[in-house]
mmCIF file of N, CA and C in Angstrom:
data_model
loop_
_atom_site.group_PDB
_atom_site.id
_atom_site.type_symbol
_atom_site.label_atom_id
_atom_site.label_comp_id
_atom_site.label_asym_id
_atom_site.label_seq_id
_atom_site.Cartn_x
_atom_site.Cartn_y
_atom_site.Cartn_z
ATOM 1 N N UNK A 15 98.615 168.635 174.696
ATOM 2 C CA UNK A 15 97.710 167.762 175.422
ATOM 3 C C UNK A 15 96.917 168.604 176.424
ATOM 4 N N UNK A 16 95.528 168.494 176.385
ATOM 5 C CA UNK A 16 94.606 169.192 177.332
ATOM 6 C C UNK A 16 95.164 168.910 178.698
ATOM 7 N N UNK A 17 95.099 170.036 179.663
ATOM 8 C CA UNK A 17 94.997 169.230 181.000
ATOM 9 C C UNK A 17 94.184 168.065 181.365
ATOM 10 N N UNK A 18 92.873 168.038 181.418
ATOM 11 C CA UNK A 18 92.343 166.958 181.638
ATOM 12 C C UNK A 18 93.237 165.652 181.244
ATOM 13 N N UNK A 19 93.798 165.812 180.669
ATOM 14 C CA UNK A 19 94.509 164.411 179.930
ATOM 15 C C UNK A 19 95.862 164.124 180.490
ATOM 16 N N UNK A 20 96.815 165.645 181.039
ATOM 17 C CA UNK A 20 97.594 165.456 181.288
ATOM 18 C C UNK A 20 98.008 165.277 183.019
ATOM 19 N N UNK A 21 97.049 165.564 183.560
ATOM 20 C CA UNK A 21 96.579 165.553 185.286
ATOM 21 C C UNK A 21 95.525 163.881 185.550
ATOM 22 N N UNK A 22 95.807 163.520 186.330
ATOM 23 C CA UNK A 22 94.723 162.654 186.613
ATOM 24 C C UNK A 22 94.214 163.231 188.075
ATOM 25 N N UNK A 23 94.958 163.598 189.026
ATOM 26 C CA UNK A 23 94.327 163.932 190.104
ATOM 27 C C UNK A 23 95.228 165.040 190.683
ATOM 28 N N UNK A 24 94.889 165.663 192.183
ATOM 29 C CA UNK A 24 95.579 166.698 192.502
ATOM 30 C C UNK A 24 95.976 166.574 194.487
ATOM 31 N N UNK A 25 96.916 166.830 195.008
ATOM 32 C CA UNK A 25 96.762 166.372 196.868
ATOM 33 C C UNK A 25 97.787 167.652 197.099
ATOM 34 N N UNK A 26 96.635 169.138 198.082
ATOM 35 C CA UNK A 26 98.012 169.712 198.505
ATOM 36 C C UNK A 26 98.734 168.937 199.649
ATOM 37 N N UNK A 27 99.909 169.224 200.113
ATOM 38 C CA UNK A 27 101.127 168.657 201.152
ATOM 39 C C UNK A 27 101.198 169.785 201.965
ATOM 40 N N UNK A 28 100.879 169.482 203.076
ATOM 41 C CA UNK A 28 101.204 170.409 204.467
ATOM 42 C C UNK A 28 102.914 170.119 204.454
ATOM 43 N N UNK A 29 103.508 170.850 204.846
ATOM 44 C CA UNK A 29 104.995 170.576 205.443
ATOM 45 C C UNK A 29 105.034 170.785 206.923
ATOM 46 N N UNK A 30 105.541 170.118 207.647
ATOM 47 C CA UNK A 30 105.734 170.163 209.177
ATOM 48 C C UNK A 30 107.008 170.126 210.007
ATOM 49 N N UNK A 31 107.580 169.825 211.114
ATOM 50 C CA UNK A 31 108.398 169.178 211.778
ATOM 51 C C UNK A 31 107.997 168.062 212.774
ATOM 52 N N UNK A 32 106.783 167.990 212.567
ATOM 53 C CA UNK A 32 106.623 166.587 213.604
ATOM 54 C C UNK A 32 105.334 166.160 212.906
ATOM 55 N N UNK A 33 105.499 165.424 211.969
ATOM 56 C CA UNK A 33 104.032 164.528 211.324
ATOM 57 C C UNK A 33 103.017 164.073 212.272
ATOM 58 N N UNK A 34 103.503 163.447 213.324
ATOM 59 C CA UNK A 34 102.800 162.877 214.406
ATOM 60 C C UNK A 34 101.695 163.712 214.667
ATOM 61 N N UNK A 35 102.396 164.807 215.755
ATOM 62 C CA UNK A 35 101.681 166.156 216.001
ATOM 63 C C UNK A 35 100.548 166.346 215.127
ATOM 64 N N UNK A 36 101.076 166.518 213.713
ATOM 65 C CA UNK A 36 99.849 167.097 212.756
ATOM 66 C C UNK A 36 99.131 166.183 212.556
ATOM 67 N N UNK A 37 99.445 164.957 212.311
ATOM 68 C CA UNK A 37 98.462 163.932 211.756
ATOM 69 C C UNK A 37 97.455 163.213 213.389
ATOM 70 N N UNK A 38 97.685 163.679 214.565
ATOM 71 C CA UNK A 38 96.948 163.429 215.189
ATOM 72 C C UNK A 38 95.784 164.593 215.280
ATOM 73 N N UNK A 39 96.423 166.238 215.020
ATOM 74 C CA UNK A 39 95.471 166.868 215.140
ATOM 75 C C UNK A 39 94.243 166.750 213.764
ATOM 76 N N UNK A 40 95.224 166.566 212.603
ATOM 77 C CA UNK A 40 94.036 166.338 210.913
ATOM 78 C C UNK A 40 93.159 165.440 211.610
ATOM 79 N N UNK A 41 93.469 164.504 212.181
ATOM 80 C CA UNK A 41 92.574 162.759 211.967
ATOM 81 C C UNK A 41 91.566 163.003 213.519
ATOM 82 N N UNK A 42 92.656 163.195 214.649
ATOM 83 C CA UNK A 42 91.673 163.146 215.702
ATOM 84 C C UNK A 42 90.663 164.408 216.185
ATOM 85 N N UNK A 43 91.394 165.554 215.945
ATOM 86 C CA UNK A 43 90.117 166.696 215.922
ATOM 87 C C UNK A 43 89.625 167.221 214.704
ATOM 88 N N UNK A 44 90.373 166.734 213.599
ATOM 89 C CA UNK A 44 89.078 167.452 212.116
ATOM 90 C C UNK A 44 88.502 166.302 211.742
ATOM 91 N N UNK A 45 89.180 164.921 212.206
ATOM 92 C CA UNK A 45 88.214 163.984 211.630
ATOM 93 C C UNK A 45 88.124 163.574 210.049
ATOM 94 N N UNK A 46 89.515 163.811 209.666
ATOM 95 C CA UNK A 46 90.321 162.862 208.584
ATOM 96 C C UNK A 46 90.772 161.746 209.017
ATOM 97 N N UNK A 47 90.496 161.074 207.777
ATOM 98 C CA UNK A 47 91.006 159.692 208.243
ATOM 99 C C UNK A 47 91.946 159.269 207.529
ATOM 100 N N UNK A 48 93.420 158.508 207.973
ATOM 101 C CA UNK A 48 94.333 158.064 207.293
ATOM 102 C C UNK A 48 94.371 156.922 206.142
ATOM 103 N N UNK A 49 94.968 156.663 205.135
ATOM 104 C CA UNK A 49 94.685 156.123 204.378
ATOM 105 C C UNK A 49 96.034 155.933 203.757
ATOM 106 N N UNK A 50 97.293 156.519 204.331
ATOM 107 C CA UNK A 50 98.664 155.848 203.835
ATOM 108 C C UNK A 50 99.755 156.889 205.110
ATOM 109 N N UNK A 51 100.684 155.724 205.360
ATOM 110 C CA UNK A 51 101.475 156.194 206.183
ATOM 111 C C UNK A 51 103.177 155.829 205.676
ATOM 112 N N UNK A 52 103.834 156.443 205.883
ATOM 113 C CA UNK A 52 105.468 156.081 205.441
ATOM 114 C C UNK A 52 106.201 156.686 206.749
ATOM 115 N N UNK A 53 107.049 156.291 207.208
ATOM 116 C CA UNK A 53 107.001 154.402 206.822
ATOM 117 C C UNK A 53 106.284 153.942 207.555
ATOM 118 N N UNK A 54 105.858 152.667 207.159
ATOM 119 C CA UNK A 54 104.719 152.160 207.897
ATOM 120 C C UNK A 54 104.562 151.232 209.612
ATOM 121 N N UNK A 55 106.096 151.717 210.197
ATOM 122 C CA UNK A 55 106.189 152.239 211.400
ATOM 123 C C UNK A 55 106.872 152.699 211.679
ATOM 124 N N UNK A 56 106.438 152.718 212.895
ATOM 125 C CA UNK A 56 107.460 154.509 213.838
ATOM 126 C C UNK A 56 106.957 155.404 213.862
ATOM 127 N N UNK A 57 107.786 156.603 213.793
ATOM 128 C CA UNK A 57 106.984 158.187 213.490
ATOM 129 C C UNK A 57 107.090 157.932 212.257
ATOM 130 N N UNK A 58 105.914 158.640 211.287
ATOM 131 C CA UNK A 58 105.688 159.410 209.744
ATOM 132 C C UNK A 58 106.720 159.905 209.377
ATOM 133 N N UNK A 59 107.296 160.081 208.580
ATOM 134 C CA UNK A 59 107.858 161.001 207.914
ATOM 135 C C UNK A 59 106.508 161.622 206.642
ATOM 136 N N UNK A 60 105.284 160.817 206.799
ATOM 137 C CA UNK A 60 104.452 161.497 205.295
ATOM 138 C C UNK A 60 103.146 160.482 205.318
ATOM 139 N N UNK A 61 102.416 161.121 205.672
ATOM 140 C CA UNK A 61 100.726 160.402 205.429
ATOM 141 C C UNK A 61 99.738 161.384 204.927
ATOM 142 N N UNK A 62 99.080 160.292 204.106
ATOM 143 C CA UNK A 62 97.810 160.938 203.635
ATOM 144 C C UNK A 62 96.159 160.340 204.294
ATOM 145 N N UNK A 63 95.355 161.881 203.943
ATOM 146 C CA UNK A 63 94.586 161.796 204.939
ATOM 147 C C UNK A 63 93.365 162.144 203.799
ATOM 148 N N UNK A 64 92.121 161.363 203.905
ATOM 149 C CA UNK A 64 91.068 161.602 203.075
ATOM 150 C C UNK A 64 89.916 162.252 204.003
ATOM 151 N N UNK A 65 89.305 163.509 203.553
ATOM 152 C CA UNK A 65 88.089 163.789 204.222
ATOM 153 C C UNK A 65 87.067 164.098 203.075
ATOM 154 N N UNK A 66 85.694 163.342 203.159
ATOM 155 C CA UNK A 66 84.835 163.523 201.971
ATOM 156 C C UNK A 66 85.622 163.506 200.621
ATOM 157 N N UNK A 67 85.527 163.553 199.343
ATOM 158 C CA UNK A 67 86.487 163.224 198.620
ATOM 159 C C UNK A 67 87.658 163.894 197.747
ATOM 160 N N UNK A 68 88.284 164.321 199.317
ATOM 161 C CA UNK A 68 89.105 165.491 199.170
ATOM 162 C C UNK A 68 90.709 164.302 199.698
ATOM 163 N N UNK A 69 91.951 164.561 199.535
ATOM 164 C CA UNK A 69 93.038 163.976 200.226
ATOM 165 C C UNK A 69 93.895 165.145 200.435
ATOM 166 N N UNK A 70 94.461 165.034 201.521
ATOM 167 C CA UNK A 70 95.478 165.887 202.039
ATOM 168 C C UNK A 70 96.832 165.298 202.134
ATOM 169 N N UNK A 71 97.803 165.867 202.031
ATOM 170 C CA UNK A 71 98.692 164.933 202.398
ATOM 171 C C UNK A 71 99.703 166.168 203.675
ATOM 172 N N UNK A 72 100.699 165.209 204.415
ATOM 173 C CA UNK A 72 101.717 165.617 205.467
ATOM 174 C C UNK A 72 102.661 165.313 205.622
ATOM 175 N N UNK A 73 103.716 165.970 205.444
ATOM 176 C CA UNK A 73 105.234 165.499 204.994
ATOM 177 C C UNK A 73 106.041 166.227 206.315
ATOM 178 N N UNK A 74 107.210 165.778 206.399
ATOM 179 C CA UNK A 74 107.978 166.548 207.393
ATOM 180 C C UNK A 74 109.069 167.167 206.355
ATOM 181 N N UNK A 75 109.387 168.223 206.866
ATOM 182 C CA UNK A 75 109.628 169.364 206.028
ATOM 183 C C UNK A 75 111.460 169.035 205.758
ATOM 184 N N UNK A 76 111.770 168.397 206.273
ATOM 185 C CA UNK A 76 113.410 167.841 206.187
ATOM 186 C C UNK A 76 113.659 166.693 204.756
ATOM 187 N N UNK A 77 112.516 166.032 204.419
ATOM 188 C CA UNK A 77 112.435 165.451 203.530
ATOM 189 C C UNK A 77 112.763 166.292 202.447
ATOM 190 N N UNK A 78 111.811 167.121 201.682
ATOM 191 C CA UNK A 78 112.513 168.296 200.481
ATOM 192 C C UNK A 78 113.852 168.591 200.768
ATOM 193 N N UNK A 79 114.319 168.910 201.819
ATOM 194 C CA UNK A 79 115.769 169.468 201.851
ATOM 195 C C UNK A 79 116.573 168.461 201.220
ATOM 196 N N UNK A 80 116.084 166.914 201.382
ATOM 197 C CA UNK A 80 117.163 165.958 200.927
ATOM 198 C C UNK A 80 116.636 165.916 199.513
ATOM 199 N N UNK A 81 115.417 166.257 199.103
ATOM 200 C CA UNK A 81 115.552 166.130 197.617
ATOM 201 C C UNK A 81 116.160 167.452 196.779
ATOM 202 N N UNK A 82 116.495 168.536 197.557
ATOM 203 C CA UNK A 82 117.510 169.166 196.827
ATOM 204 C C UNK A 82 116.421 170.939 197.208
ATOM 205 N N UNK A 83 115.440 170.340 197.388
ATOM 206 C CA UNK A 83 114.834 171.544 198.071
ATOM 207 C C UNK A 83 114.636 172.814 199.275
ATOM 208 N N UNK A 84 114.637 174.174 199.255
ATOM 209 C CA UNK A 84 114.943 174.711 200.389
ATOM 210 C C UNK A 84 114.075 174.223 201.577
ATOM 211 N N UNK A 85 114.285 174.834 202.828
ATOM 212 C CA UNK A 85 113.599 174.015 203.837
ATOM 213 C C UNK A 85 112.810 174.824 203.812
ATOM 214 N N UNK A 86 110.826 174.463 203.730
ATOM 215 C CA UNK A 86 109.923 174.810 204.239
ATOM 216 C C UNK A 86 110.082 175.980 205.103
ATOM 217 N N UNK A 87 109.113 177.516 204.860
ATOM 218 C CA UNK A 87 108.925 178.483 205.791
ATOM 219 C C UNK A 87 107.275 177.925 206.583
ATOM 220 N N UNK A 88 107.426 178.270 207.714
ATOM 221 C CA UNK A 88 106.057 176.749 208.786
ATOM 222 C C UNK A 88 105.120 178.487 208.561
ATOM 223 N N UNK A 89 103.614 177.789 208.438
ATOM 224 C CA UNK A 89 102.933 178.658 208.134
ATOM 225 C C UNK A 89 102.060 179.944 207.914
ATOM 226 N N UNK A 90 101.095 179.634 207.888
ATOM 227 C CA UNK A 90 100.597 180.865 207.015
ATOM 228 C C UNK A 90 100.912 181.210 205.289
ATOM 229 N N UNK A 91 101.337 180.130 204.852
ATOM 230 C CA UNK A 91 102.169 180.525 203.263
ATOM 231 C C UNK A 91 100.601 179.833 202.482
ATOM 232 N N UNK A 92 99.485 179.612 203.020
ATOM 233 C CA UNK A 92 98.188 179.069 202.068
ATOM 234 C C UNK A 92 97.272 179.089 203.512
ATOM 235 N N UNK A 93 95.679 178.676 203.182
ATOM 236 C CA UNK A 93 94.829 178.163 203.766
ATOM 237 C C UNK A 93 94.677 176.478 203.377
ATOM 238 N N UNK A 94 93.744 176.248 204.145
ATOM 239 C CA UNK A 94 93.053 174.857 203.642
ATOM 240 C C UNK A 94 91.516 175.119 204.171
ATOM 241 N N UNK A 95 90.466 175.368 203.150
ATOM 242 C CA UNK A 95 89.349 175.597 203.313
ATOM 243 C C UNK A 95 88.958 174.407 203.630
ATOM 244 N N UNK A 96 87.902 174.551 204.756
ATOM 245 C CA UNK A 96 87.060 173.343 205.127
ATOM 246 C C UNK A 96 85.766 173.658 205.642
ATOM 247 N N UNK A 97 85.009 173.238 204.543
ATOM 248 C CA UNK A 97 83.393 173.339 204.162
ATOM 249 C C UNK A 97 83.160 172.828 205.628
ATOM 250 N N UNK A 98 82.001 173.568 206.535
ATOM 251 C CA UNK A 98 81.822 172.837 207.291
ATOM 252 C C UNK A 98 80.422 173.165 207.668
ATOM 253 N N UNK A 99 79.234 172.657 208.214
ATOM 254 C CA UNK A 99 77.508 172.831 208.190
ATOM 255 C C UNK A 99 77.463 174.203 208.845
ATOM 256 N N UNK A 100 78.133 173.625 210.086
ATOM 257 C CA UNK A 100 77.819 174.945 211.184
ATOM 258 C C UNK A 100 79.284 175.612 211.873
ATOM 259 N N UNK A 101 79.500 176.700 210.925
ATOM 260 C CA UNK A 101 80.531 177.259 211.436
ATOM 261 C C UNK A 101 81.000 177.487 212.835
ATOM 262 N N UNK A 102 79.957 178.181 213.346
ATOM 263 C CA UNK A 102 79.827 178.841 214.406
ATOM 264 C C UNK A 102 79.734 177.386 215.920
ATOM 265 N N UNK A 103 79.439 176.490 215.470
ATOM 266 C CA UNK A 103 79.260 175.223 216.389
ATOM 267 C C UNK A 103 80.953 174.740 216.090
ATOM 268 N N UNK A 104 81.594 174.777 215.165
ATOM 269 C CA UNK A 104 82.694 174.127 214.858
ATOM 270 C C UNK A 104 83.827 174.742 215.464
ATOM 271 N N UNK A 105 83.531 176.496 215.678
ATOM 272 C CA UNK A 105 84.274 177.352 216.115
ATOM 273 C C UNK A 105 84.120 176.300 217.708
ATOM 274 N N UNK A 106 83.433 176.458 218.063
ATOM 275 C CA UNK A 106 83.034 176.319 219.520
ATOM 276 C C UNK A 106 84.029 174.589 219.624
ATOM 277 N N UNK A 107 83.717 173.921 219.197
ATOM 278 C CA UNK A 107 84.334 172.607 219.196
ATOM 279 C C UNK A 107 85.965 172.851 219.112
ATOM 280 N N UNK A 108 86.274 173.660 218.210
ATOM 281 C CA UNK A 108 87.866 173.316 217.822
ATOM 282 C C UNK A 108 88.368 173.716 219.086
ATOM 283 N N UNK A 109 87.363 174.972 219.624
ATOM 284 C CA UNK A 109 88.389 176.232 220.781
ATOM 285 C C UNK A 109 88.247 174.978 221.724
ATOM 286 N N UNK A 110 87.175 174.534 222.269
ATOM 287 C CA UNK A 110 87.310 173.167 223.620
ATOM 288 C C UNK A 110 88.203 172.524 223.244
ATOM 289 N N UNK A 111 88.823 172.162 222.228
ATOM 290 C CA UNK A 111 90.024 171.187 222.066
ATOM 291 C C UNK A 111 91.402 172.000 222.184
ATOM 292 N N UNK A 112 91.012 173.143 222.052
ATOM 293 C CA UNK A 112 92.448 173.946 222.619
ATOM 294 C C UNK A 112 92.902 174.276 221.108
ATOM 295 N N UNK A 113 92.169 174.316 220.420
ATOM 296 C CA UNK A 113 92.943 174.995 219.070
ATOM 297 C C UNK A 113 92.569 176.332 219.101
ATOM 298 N N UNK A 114 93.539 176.979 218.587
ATOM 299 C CA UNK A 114 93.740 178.641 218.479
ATOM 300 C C UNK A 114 92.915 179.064 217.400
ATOM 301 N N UNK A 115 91.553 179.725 217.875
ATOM 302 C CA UNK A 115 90.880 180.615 216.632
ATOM 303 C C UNK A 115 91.402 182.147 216.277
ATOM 304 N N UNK A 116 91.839 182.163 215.188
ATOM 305 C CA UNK A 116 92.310 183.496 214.812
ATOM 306 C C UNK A 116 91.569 184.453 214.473
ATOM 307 N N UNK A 117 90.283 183.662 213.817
ATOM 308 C CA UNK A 117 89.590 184.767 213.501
ATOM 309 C C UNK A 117 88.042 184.703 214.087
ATOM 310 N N UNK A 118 87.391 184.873 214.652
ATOM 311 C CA UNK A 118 85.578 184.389 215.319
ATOM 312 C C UNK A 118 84.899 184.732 214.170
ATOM 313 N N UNK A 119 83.801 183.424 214.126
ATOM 314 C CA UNK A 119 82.642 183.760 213.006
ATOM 315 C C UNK A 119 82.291 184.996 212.197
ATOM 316 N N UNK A 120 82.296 185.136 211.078
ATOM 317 C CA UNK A 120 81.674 186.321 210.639
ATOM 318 C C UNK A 120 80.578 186.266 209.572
ATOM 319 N N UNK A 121 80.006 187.041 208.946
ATOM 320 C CA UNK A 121 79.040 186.781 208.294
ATOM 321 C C UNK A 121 80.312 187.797 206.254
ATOM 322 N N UNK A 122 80.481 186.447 205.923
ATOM 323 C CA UNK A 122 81.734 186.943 205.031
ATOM 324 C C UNK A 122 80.722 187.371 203.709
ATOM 325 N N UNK A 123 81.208 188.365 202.644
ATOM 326 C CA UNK A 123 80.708 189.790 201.509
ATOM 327 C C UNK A 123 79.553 188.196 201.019
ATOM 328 N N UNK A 124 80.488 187.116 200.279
ATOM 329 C CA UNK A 124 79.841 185.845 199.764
ATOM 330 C C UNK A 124 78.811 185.652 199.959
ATOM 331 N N UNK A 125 78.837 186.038 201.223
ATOM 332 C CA UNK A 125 76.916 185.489 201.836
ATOM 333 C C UNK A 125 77.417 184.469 202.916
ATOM 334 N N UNK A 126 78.561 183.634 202.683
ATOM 335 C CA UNK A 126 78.522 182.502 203.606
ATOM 336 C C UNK A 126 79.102 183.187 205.300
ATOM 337 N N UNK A 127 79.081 181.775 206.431
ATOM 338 C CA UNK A 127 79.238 182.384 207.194
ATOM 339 C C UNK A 127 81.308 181.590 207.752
ATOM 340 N N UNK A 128 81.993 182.249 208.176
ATOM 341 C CA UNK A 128 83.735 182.393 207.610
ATOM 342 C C UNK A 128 84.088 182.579 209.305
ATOM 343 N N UNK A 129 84.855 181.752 209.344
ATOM 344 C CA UNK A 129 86.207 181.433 210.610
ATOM 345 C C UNK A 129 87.851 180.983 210.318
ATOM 346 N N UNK A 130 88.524 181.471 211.021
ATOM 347 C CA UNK A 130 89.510 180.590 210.956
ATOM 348 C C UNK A 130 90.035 180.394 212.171
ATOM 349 N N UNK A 131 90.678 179.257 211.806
ATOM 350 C CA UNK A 131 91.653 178.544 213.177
ATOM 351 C C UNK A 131 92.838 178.322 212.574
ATOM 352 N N UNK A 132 93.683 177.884 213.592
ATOM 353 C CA UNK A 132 95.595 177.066 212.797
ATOM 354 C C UNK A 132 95.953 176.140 213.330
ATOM 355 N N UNK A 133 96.725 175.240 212.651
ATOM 356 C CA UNK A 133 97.117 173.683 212.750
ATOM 357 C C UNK A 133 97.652 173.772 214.150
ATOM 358 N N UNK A 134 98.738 172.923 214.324
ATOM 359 C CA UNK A 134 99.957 172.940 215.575
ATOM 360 C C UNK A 134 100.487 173.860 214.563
ATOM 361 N N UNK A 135 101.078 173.604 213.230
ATOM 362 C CA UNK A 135 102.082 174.374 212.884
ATOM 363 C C UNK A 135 101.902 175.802 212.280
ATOM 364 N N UNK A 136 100.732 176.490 212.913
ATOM 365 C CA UNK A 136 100.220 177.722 212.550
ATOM 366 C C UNK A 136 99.779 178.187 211.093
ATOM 367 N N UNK A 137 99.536 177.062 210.087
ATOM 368 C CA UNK A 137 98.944 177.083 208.943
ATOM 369 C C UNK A 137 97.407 177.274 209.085
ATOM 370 N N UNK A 138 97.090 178.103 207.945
ATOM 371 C CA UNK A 138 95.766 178.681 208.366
ATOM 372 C C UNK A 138 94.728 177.848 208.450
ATOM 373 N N UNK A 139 93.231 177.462 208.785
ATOM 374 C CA UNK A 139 92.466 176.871 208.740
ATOM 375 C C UNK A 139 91.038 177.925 208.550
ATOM 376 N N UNK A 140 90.866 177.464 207.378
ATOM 377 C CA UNK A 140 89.489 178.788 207.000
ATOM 378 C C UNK A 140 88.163 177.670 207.089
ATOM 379 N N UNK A 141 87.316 178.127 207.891
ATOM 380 C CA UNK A 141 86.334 177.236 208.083
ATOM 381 C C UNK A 141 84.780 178.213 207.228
ATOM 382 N N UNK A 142 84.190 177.431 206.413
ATOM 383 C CA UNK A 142 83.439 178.275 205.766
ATOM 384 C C UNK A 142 81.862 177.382 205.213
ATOM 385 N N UNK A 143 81.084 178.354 205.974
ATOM 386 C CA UNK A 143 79.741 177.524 205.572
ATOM 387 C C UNK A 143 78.874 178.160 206.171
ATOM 388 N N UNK A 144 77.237 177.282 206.372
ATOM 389 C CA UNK A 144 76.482 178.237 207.203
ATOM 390 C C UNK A 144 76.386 178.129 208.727
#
């Protein structure tokens, strides 16, 4: 069976220790918006977050352990690219909110222009555009 046939869709999963934490920084400073929460009160243990028609999802990292999985190493183990107009304005926005830029604007081989920042839980954030 072709992939196409055997995939219908695809959502990477951040792993965390405090969903809250992350899902206030995805939604209130990148400006994802939620679109499923478990359980559907209290703290998260796991929400998903849609930006343009992309979904993310956020799990707390104790969950896999009970499905038989090792516990999450907290990040840097991927990026999450995020297309964004004006790099260099976005840089400037994230740092006023107190997020940690790792890397300042550059003009990247591609042609485009390339930043990064990191979550709360130090997973990378590659910001890339003009």
């Amino acid at each position: 069976m072709p992939a196409t046939q055997r995939f219908s869709n695809w959502m990477p999963n951040v792993f965390t220790d405090d969903v809250a934490r992350a899902l206030d920084f995805y939604r209130d400073v990148l400006g994802f918006q939620e679109t499923f929460r478990f359980p559907e009160e209290g703290r998260p243990l796991h929400v998903e977050l849609r930006l343009g028609g992309s979904v993310l999802a956020i799990s707390h990292g104790g969950e896999v352990v009970e499905m038989g999985l090792p516990a999450p190493i907290w990040g840097s183990h991927h990026e999450l690219v995020l297309w964004c107009r004006d790099v260099d304005g976005t840089v400037g926005e994230l740092r006023d909110a107190g997020v940690p830029i790792l890397v300042e604007p550059f003009q990247h081989v591609a042609g485009h222009r390339r930043a990064y920042a990191a979550d709360p839980d130090g997973n990378w954030l590659a910001l890339v555009g003009g």
